[in-house]
Amino acid sequence: MEGEASWFSHFPDYATNDTVEPDSFSELKDEYNEQVSSVLVDLILPDDILERILARLPIASIFRAGCVCKRWHDIVKPGRFLWNSSRLLSHKPWYFMFTSSEKPISYAYDPTFRKWYVIELPCIWTSSCFISSSCGLFCFMDNSRTDQLYVCNPITKCCKNLEEPPGFNLSDYNALAMVVNRKTRCYSVTIVKSKHIPESFFQCDVSIYIYDSGTTTWMTCLTDVLTGWRGGDESVICDGVLYIMIYSSGIGGSENRHGLITYNLSSRSCNMLMRNFIPAPCCLTCGRLMNLNEKLVMVGGIGKRDCPDIIKGIGIWTLNGMEWQQIARMPHKYFHGFGEFDDVFASSGTDDFIYIQSYGAPALLVFDVEQKMWTWCRKCPVRKRLPLQLFTGFCLEPRLEMVP
């Protein structure tokens, strides 16, 4: 795999008219209703042993197992089984890719089987949106409507519409983040709103809203004014701390175009946000923040020193205290394998996997942090049909037991 530099050469049929048909995930669920003859193991094993065996299957195989016979269907359906399966087996994170259209069609990549599934994402009807995910759930907010805020499990299609924060209106910039407490299965959602002050372009109002699913209430935790910096659409919650990417408004040199500010969600102190300013590790074209095993990781486009808007590579850093440590840099053969790469791109990750995708094509690259290995994902069945067609996506650990 290391010797195959290009995503296109890795799949030589990509340029042909042959299309790999993805499996329909809804069809896998429909197979629950089919009745087929039992296998011999069904007559031998008691229910508790059979349940432990089925609980170790990958997500897609669990749906298929439900169609074997009525007994298997009754075993994999209850909530107890769903909870036990999540504790017995950790599933590799999937990547959900969709493209700009009137109704975005989602394709989910399963790295266990290296297969794509067609999945209709409930609550998402536009590609112009903010998405954040954690522990089997994702939160979606429409870019143009404040009342369209949902938390959803894309595998079970369970959804919940959240009320918008009191007094909240869409601003110049909005950043969405969510985190799930794996013990209590409660979750928190944060929205960071940034708006330029009309009288001063170099000043920006920043407000932080927090939703707690345990109390089903919103709270406005902090309002502050940034000078020379503005918020954007990038934030993440990691180990109880909210990290917010901020961007220079023009004051300072090109080396200071990006930075981070932090807010402690546990103490919820009212200190000024810039007191915890963390500069970017280098000149960046863009930065994508993610939580990998409660460690903050950033994937960033490395800009040329004399032309900071031109990307020359992609780096991956982790934050230790207030210092960045580079853990990887994308090899040139993979960077050039994307073809023409824009200065901004999509990247999402969880556990030990980081997915990187160009907005201009469905090529998808995954980096295994633990193995230090780069791998092209299997070709996505979606085709680029228009010159300005855009692709984006998010990473999510599939979990059957999580309920919004």
Coordinates of C-alpha atoms in Angstrom, one line a residue, residues 125 140-150 160-165 168-170:
W125 CA -31.0 18.5 3.6
F140 CA -26.1 19.3 12.7
M141 CA -26.9 23.0 12.4
D142 CA -28.1 24.7 9.2
N143 CA -25.9 27.5 8.0
S144 CA -28.8 29.7 7.3
R145 CA -31.4 28.8 9.9
T146 CA -31.0 28.9 13.7
D147 CA -34.0 26.7 14.4
Q148 CA -32.5 23.7 12.5
L149 CA -30.4 22.1 15.1
Y150 CA -30.4 18.3 15.5
K160 CA -33.8 14.9 18.3
N161 CA -34.5 18.6 17.5
L162 CA -32.8 20.9 19.9
E163 CA -34.3 24.3 20.7
E164 CA -32.2 27.2 19.7
P165 CA -30.4 29.0 22.4
F168 CA -29.4 33.4 19.6
N169 CA -29.2 34.6 16.0
L170 CA -26.8 33.4 13.2

